[in-house]
Coordinates of C-alpha atoms and ligand atoms in Angstrom, one line a residue:
M1 CA 0.0 0.0 0.0
K2 CA 1.5 3.4 -1.0
V3 CA 0.6 5.9 1.6
E4 CA 1.1 9.7 1.0
T5 CA 3.2 11.2 3.7
D6 CA 2.4 14.9 3.2
P7 CA 0.5 15.7 6.4
N8 CA -1.4 18.5 4.6
S9 CA -2.7 16.2 1.9
A10 CA -6.0 14.4 2.0
K11 CA -4.0 11.4 0.7
A12 CA -2.4 10.8 4.1
E13 CA -5.0 8.1 5.0
S14 CA -4.8 4.8 6.7
A15 CA -4.4 1.8 4.5
T16 CA -7.8 0.4 5.3
L17 CA -10.3 1.0 2.5
A18 CA -13.3 3.2 3.4
I19 CA -15.5 0.4 2.2
H20 CA -13.9 -1.8 4.9
G21 CA -14.4 0.8 7.6
G22 CA -11.2 2.9 7.1
A23 CA -11.2 6.7 6.8
P24 CA -12.2 8.0 3.3
V25 CA -9.7 10.0 1.2
R26 CA -12.2 12.9 1.2
T27 CA -15.5 13.7 2.8
E28 CA -16.5 16.8 0.8
P29 CA -18.4 15.9 -2.4
L30 CA -16.7 16.6 -5.7
P31 CA -18.2 19.5 -7.7
L32 CA -21.1 18.7 -10.0
E33 CA -20.3 18.3 -13.7
F34 CA -22.1 21.0 -15.8
P35 CA -19.1 22.3 -17.7
G36 CA -20.3 25.6 -19.0
I37 CA -22.2 26.4 -15.8
H38 CA -19.0 26.7 -13.6
H39 CA -17.8 29.6 -15.8
M40 CA -21.2 31.4 -16.0
D41 CA -21.1 34.9 -14.4
E42 CA -22.2 38.5 -14.8
E43 CA -21.4 38.4 -18.5
E44 CA -24.2 35.9 -19.2
V45 CA -26.5 37.9 -16.8
E46 CA -25.7 41.1 -18.7
A47 CA -26.4 39.3 -22.0
A48 CA -29.8 38.0 -20.9
V49 CA -30.8 41.4 -19.4
R50 CA -29.7 43.2 -22.6
V51 CA -32.4 41.2 -24.5
L52 CA -35.0 41.7 -21.8
R53 CA -34.3 45.5 -21.8
S54 CA -34.8 45.6 -25.6
R55 CA -38.2 43.8 -25.0
S56 CA -37.5 41.8 -28.1
P57 CA -36.9 38.2 -27.2
F58 CA -38.2 36.6 -30.5
R59 CA -35.6 36.0 -33.1
Y60 CA -37.4 37.1 -36.3
Y61 CA -39.0 40.4 -35.2
G62 CA -39.3 42.8 -32.3
I63 CA -39.6 46.4 -31.3
D64 CA -35.8 46.7 -30.9
L65 CA -34.5 43.4 -32.3
Q66 CA -30.9 42.8 -31.1
G67 CA -30.2 40.1 -33.7
E68 CA -28.6 37.8 -31.0
V69 CA -29.6 34.5 -32.7
D70 CA -28.2 35.7 -36.1
A71 CA -25.0 36.8 -34.5
F72 CA -24.6 33.6 -32.5
E73 CA -25.2 31.5 -35.7
S74 CA -22.5 33.5 -37.6
E75 CA -20.1 33.2 -34.7
F76 CA -20.6 29.5 -34.2
A77 CA -20.2 28.8 -37.9
A78 CA -17.0 30.8 -38.0
F79 CA -15.7 29.0 -34.9
L80 CA -16.2 25.6 -36.7
G81 CA -15.1 26.9 -40.1
I82 CA -18.4 25.9 -41.7
S83 CA -20.9 27.9 -43.9
Y84 CA -24.2 27.6 -42.2
C85 CA -25.5 27.3 -38.6
L86 CA -29.1 27.2 -37.4
A87 CA -29.7 27.5 -33.7
L88 CA -32.7 25.7 -32.2
N89 CA -34.2 25.1 -28.8
S90 CA -32.6 21.7 -28.1
G91 CA -30.2 19.1 -29.4
T92 CA -33.1 16.6 -29.7
G93 CA -35.0 19.1 -31.9
A94 CA -31.8 19.6 -33.9
L95 CA -31.6 15.8 -34.6
H96 CA -35.2 15.6 -35.6
T97 CA -34.9 18.6 -37.8
A98 CA -31.6 17.5 -39.4
L99 CA -33.1 14.1 -40.3
S100 CA -36.1 15.8 -41.8
A101 CA -33.9 18.0 -43.9
L102 CA -32.1 14.9 -45.0
G103 CA -35.4 13.4 -46.1
V104 CA -35.5 10.4 -43.6
G105 CA -38.7 8.5 -43.5
P106 CA -40.3 5.0 -43.8
G107 CA -38.4 2.4 -45.7
Q108 CA -35.1 3.7 -44.6
E109 CA -32.5 2.5 -42.1
V110 CA -30.2 4.8 -40.2
I111 CA -27.2 3.3 -38.5
V112 CA -26.5 4.6 -35.0
P113 CA -23.9 3.5 -32.4
A114 CA -24.6 1.3 -29.3
Y115 CA -23.4 4.2 -27.1
M116 CA -25.3 7.4 -27.7
W117 CA -28.2 9.2 -26.1
V118 CA -31.9 8.2 -26.5
S119 CA -32.6 11.3 -28.6
V120 CA -30.5 9.8 -31.4
V121 CA -32.8 6.7 -31.9
A122 CA -35.9 8.8 -31.0
A123 CA -35.2 11.1 -34.0
V124 CA -35.1 8.2 -36.4
V125 CA -38.1 6.4 -34.9
N126 CA -40.2 9.6 -34.8
L127 CA -39.7 9.9 -38.6
G128 CA -40.9 6.4 -39.3
A129 CA -37.5 5.0 -40.1
I130 CA -35.6 2.1 -38.6
P131 CA -32.6 2.6 -36.3
V132 CA -29.9 0.0 -36.8
L133 CA -27.3 -0.5 -34.0
A134 CA -23.6 -0.7 -34.8
D135 CA -21.1 -1.8 -32.2
I136 CA -18.5 0.5 -30.8
N137 CA -14.7 0.0 -30.3
D138 CA -12.2 1.1 -27.7
T139 CA -12.9 4.8 -28.6
F140 CA -16.4 4.1 -27.1
C141 CA -17.7 5.5 -30.4
M142 CA -18.9 3.8 -33.6
D143 CA -16.6 1.1 -34.9
P144 CA -16.2 1.8 -38.7
A145 CA -15.9 -1.9 -39.5
A146 CA -19.0 -2.8 -37.5
L147 CA -20.8 0.0 -39.2
E148 CA -20.0 -1.2 -42.7
A149 CA -21.2 -4.7 -41.8
K150 CA -24.6 -3.2 -40.9
I151 CA -25.3 -1.6 -44.3
T152 CA -28.2 -3.0 -46.3
P153 CA -29.9 -1.8 -49.5
R154 CA -32.3 0.2 -47.2
T155 CA -29.6 2.1 -45.4
T156 CA -29.7 5.8 -46.2
G157 CA -27.5 7.3 -43.5
I158 CA -25.3 7.2 -40.5
I159 CA -25.4 9.1 -37.2
C160 CA -21.9 9.2 -35.8
V161 CA -21.9 10.4 -32.1
H162 CA -18.8 11.9 -30.5
M163 CA -19.4 10.5 -27.0
S164 CA -18.2 11.6 -23.6
G165 CA -16.3 14.6 -24.8
A166 CA -13.8 12.9 -27.3
P167 CA -14.1 12.7 -31.1
A168 CA -15.1 9.4 -32.8
E169 CA -13.2 7.9 -35.7
V170 CA -15.3 10.1 -37.9
E171 CA -12.8 10.2 -40.8
A172 CA -13.1 6.4 -41.3
V173 CA -16.9 6.7 -40.8
A174 CA -17.1 9.4 -43.4
A175 CA -15.1 7.2 -45.8
V176 CA -17.7 4.4 -45.4
A177 CA -20.5 6.9 -45.9
R178 CA -18.9 8.2 -49.1
K179 CA -18.2 4.6 -50.4
H180 CA -21.8 3.6 -49.9
K181 CA -23.4 7.0 -50.8
L182 CA -25.0 7.4 -47.4
F183 CA -25.5 10.7 -45.6
L184 CA -23.4 11.3 -42.5
L185 CA -24.9 13.3 -39.6
E186 CA -22.5 14.0 -36.7
D187 CA -23.9 14.3 -33.2
C188 CA -21.5 16.6 -31.4
A189 CA -23.8 17.3 -28.4
Q190 CA -21.2 16.0 -26.0
C191 CA -18.1 17.3 -27.8
A192 CA -18.5 21.0 -28.6
G193 CA -15.0 22.4 -29.2
G194 CA -13.6 18.9 -30.0
S195 CA -11.3 18.4 -33.0
I196 CA -9.2 15.9 -34.9
R197 CA -5.8 17.3 -36.0
G198 CA -7.2 20.8 -35.8
R199 CA -10.4 20.1 -37.7
K200 CA -13.4 20.7 -35.6
V201 CA -16.0 18.0 -35.0
G202 CA -19.2 19.0 -36.8
T203 CA -17.3 19.6 -40.1
F204 CA -16.8 15.9 -41.3
G205 CA -20.3 15.0 -42.4
D206 CA -23.2 16.4 -44.4
M207 CA -24.7 17.9 -41.3
A208 CA -24.0 18.0 -37.6
I209 CA -25.9 18.8 -34.4
F210 CA -24.9 20.3 -31.1
S211 CA -26.7 20.5 -27.8
F212 CA -26.5 23.4 -25.3
Q213 CA -28.4 21.7 -22.6
M214 CA -27.1 22.3 -19.1
N215 CA -24.6 19.4 -18.9
K216 CA -22.8 20.4 -22.1
N217 CA -19.5 22.2 -22.7
M218 CA -21.3 25.4 -23.4
T219 CA -24.9 26.0 -22.3
S220 CA -27.9 28.2 -22.2
G221 CA -29.8 25.7 -20.0
E222 CA -31.6 24.3 -23.1
G223 CA -30.6 24.9 -26.8
G224 CA -28.9 23.3 -29.8
C225 CA -27.8 23.9 -33.3
I226 CA -27.4 22.3 -36.7
V227 CA -24.4 23.1 -39.0
T228 CA -23.8 22.2 -42.6
S229 CA -22.0 23.4 -45.7
D230 CA -24.9 22.6 -47.9
E231 CA -27.2 25.6 -48.6
M232 CA -30.3 23.4 -49.6
L233 CA -29.9 21.3 -46.4
F234 CA -29.6 24.4 -44.4
N235 CA -32.8 26.0 -45.9
R236 CA -34.7 22.7 -45.4
A237 CA -33.6 22.7 -41.8
V238 CA -34.7 26.3 -41.4
A239 CA -38.1 25.4 -42.8
C240 CA -38.5 22.2 -40.7
H241 CA -37.4 23.8 -37.4
D242 CA -39.9 26.6 -37.7
T243 CA -43.3 26.8 -39.5
G244 CA -42.4 24.5 -42.4
Y245 CA -41.4 27.5 -44.6
A246 CA -37.9 28.9 -45.1
R247 CA -37.5 32.6 -44.5
D248 CA -35.8 35.3 -46.6
A249 CA -33.1 37.6 -45.3
S250 CA -35.7 39.9 -43.7
G251 CA -37.2 37.0 -41.8
R252 CA -40.4 36.7 -43.9
A253 CA -41.7 33.2 -44.7
M254 CA -41.2 32.3 -48.4
F255 CA -44.0 30.6 -50.2
D256 CA -42.6 30.7 -53.7
R257 CA -39.9 28.0 -53.3
P258 CA -41.9 24.7 -53.5
E259 CA -38.9 22.7 -52.6
L260 CA -38.8 24.6 -49.3
C261 CA -42.5 24.4 -48.5
L262 CA -42.4 21.6 -45.9
W263 CA -43.8 20.9 -42.4
G264 CA -42.6 22.6 -39.3
R265 CA -41.9 21.5 -35.8
G266 CA -41.7 24.7 -33.7
Y267 CA -38.1 24.3 -32.5
R268 CA -37.1 27.9 -32.7
I269 CA -34.6 29.4 -30.2
D270 CA -35.1 32.7 -28.5
E271 CA -32.9 35.8 -28.3
M272 CA -32.1 35.4 -24.6
R273 CA -30.5 32.0 -25.0
A274 CA -28.6 33.1 -28.0
A275 CA -27.2 36.1 -26.2
I276 CA -26.0 33.7 -23.4
L277 CA -24.6 31.3 -25.9
R278 CA -22.5 34.0 -27.5
V279 CA -20.8 34.6 -24.1
Q280 CA -20.4 30.8 -23.5
L281 CA -18.9 30.3 -27.0
R282 CA -16.2 32.8 -26.1
K283 CA -15.5 30.9 -22.8
L284 CA -15.5 27.5 -24.5
P285 CA -11.7 27.2 -24.9
R286 CA -11.3 28.1 -21.2
V287 CA -13.9 25.5 -20.1
T288 CA -12.5 22.7 -22.2
G289 CA -8.9 23.7 -21.4
H290 CA -9.6 23.3 -17.7
M291 CA -11.3 19.9 -18.1
H292 CA -8.6 18.7 -20.5
A293 CA -5.8 19.6 -18.1
S294 CA -7.5 17.8 -15.2
K295 CA -8.3 14.7 -17.3
Y296 CA -4.9 14.3 -18.7
R297 CA -3.2 14.7 -15.3
L298 CA -5.5 11.9 -14.1
R299 CA -4.8 9.8 -17.2
E300 CA -1.1 10.2 -16.8
A301 CA -1.3 9.2 -13.1
L302 CA -3.5 6.1 -13.9
K303 CA -1.1 4.7 -16.5
R304 CA 0.9 3.1 -13.7
F305 CA -2.0 0.7 -12.8
P306 CA -1.9 -2.5 -14.9
Q307 CA -5.6 -3.1 -14.0
I308 CA -6.7 0.0 -15.9
T309 CA -7.0 0.4 -19.7
L310 CA -7.7 4.0 -20.6
R311 CA -10.1 4.9 -23.4
K312 CA -8.5 5.1 -26.8
I313 CA -8.4 8.7 -27.8
V314 CA -8.4 9.6 -31.6
D315 CA -6.5 12.9 -31.0
E316 CA -5.6 13.8 -27.4
A317 CA -5.3 17.5 -28.3
G318 CA -8.8 17.5 -29.7
D319 CA -10.4 15.8 -26.6
T320 CA -12.6 18.3 -24.7
G321 CA -12.0 16.4 -21.5
C322 CA -15.4 16.2 -19.8
F323 CA -15.3 12.5 -18.9
L324 CA -12.7 10.0 -17.9
L325 CA -13.4 6.4 -18.9
T326 CA -11.5 3.5 -17.3
T327 CA -11.8 -0.1 -18.3
F328 CA -11.0 -3.1 -16.0
P329 CA -10.3 -6.8 -16.8
T330 CA -13.7 -8.0 -15.6
A331 CA -17.1 -6.7 -14.6
R332 CA -16.6 -7.8 -11.0
V333 CA -13.3 -5.8 -10.7
A334 CA -15.0 -2.7 -12.3
Q335 CA -17.9 -2.9 -9.8
E336 CA -15.6 -3.5 -6.8
V337 CA -13.3 -0.6 -7.7
N338 CA -16.2 1.7 -8.3
R339 CA -17.9 0.9 -5.0
A340 CA -14.6 1.4 -3.2
L341 CA -13.8 4.7 -5.0
R342 CA -17.2 6.0 -4.1
A343 CA -16.7 5.0 -0.5
E344 CA -13.4 7.0 -0.6
G345 CA -15.5 10.1 -1.4
I346 CA -15.0 10.2 -5.2
V347 CA -18.6 11.2 -5.7
T348 CA -20.6 14.4 -6.2
S349 CA -23.6 15.4 -4.2
A350 CA -26.7 13.2 -4.6
Q351 CA -28.0 14.8 -7.8
G352 CA -24.7 14.2 -9.7
V353 CA -23.8 11.1 -11.7
N354 CA -20.1 11.4 -11.8
D355 CA -18.6 8.1 -10.8
I356 CA -20.5 5.0 -12.0
V357 CA -20.1 1.7 -13.8
M358 CA -21.2 2.4 -17.3
T359 CA -24.2 0.0 -17.3
E360 CA -25.7 2.6 -14.8
W361 CA -25.4 5.3 -17.4
G362 CA -29.2 5.3 -18.2
L363 CA -30.5 6.2 -21.6
H364 CA -26.9 6.4 -23.1
I365 CA -26.8 2.6 -23.3
Y366 CA -28.9 1.0 -26.0
F367 CA -30.1 -1.9 -23.9
N368 CA -31.2 0.6 -21.1
I369 CA -33.7 2.2 -23.5
P370 CA -37.0 0.3 -22.8
S371 CA -38.9 1.8 -25.8
L372 CA -36.2 0.7 -28.1
V373 CA -35.7 -2.8 -26.6
H374 CA -39.5 -3.3 -26.7
K375 CA -40.0 -1.6 -30.1
T376 CA -42.6 0.7 -28.7
G377 CA -44.4 2.5 -31.6
I378 CA -45.0 6.2 -32.0
D379 CA -48.7 5.7 -32.8
R380 CA -51.6 3.3 -32.5
A381 CA -50.4 1.4 -35.6
N382 CA -47.0 0.8 -33.8
S383 CA -45.0 2.7 -36.4
P384 CA -42.3 2.5 -37.5
W385 CA -41.9 -1.2 -36.6
S386 CA -45.3 -2.2 -38.2
L387 CA -44.9 -0.2 -41.4
A388 CA -45.0 -2.3 -44.7
E389 CA -42.1 -0.1 -45.9
N390 CA -40.0 -1.4 -43.0
R391 CA -41.0 -5.0 -43.3
E392 CA -37.6 -6.2 -44.6
S393 CA -35.6 -4.5 -41.9
R394 CA -34.0 -6.6 -39.1
T395 CA -34.8 -4.9 -35.8
E396 CA -32.7 -6.2 -32.9
Y397 CA -32.1 -4.0 -29.9
G398 CA -31.8 -6.3 -26.8
K399 CA -28.6 -6.8 -24.9
G400 CA -26.3 -8.9 -27.0
T401 CA -26.9 -7.0 -30.2
C402 CA -23.6 -5.2 -29.8
P403 CA -21.3 -7.6 -27.9
Y404 CA -18.2 -5.5 -27.7
A405 CA -20.2 -2.6 -26.3
D406 CA -21.8 -4.9 -23.8
S407 CA -18.4 -6.1 -22.6
L408 CA -17.0 -2.5 -22.4
F409 CA -20.1 -1.1 -20.6
E410 CA -19.9 -3.7 -17.8
R411 CA -16.1 -3.4 -17.4
S412 CA -15.8 0.4 -17.6
C413 CA -16.4 3.2 -15.2
L414 CA -17.3 6.8 -16.1
L415 CA -16.0 9.7 -14.0
A416 CA -17.2 13.2 -14.9
I417 CA -14.5 15.9 -15.0
P418 CA -16.0 19.1 -13.8
S419 CA -14.5 22.3 -15.4
C420 CA -13.6 23.7 -11.9
L421 CA -11.6 20.8 -10.4
T422 CA -8.9 22.1 -8.1
R423 CA -5.4 20.5 -7.9
R424 CA -6.5 19.2 -4.5
D425 CA -9.6 17.5 -6.0
E426 CA -7.3 15.9 -8.6
D427 CA -4.9 14.8 -5.9
D428 CA -7.8 13.2 -4.0
I429 CA -9.0 11.3 -7.1
I430 CA -5.5 10.0 -7.7
A431 CA -5.0 9.1 -4.1
A432 CA -8.3 7.2 -4.0
F433 CA -7.4 5.2 -7.1
D434 CA -4.0 4.5 -5.5
K435 CA -5.5 3.3 -2.3
V436 CA -8.2 1.2 -3.9
L437 CA -6.1 -0.4 -6.7
S438 CA -3.4 -1.5 -4.2
V439 CA -6.0 -3.8 -2.7
I440 CA -8.6 -4.6 -5.5
G441 CA -7.8 -6.3 -8.8
S442 CA -4.0 -6.4 -8.3
Ligands
LIG501 C1 -25.2 12.6 -27.7 C2 -26.4 13.5 -27.5 N1 -27.2 13.7 -28.5 C3 -28.3 14.5 -28.3 C4 -28.6 15.1 -27.1 C5 -29.9 15.9 -27.0 O1 -29.7 17.2 -26.6 P1 -30.8 18.0 -25.8 O2 -30.8 17.5 -24.4 O3 -30.4 19.4 -25.9 O4 -32.1 17.7 -26.4 C6 -27.8 14.8 -26.0 C7 -28.1 15.4 -24.7 O5 -27.9 14.9 -23.7 C8 -26.7 14.0 -26.2 O6 -25.9 13.7 -25.2

């Protein structure tokens, strides 16, 4: 047992694990995750108040319109280096809208990874199409080889999700998409600011979505956006997210473009949130920089433990750092280490989910999504599963559908990396791993 001798450090603990009655490494909860929130201050307050003072919170007209949504869209597009950005009121709405813009509907299959968020499959199902699961690899994102094996004559597109803050192998996924003439939609909800060799996530496919919900790298509480380089896809998304009709430069609905007279969903964002997002975008490098520094200090420290395999990272410089994933040889070891770490105080307050075995990670895990596993329909006819157009599709969603993901989920733990961790917090996390791994799984 390696015991820290610095009397000022929380690491100076007895060798007895807290789970066996010893003193824990720390007693104060770790900070809650919520990356953008920790850096929110008077600047965001001023931005929201500016809009309220103008009494013009709607994006398309007002008595003293500030143009915050337009400005945010231009600034976010410039940040990514892409032509078009459309802000919306959620990432879920962004997925639904993007798939509508891409023309997804009955008779089509869209391939999604085993590790994602329920909104990804919901967007496909809500349009009458069939989600098809592809396994993940050690990046915890879509495995390009598994993806290719899932393509059928009915496949029209791929949703590649950059999970837990780090980019997927999206270049290889894009190559598969090109080879088979499929659309590629990137879901960057958990990876705003991420990149691969300097190229930002969100610029590798036909379209991409982001979420600005509270637990994201930048946030306005709720919010999202769609980005694309394709003018027609952009205009179709504008129409679908609003009333069904695209708007001209002055914000007026256009009825003389039949190809843009569609059906709307009411996913508009408001000026207040956009004003807040403009501030959060400026702070994004600071937020991800903080998380990245904490995460890579921890990763470096954990390399000395043979029991731990660290997540494969496509490009460390482009990892936004918001989660640390550790994999153990067996499910039993992962559970024991996790229980022991939590007993050592490596937890947030009760509302946080920052240190768990990944099978506990709720609706991120395909077999934890009851409506998917049970093929619950979106209407009385049980669409899309019952639709004649989807008759030939194979629909398998129970545990066992993606065996490598199943094995990774039960052997891996997820630790959120808040954007305000202090050196002392990091020391405590390292000390707790040190203490626990000297006893368990060695
Ligand atoms: C990968 C992923 N996609 C989509 C979403 C949906 O975003 P929102 O919560 O803004 O609807 C989330 C949100 O958690 C997500 O993690």
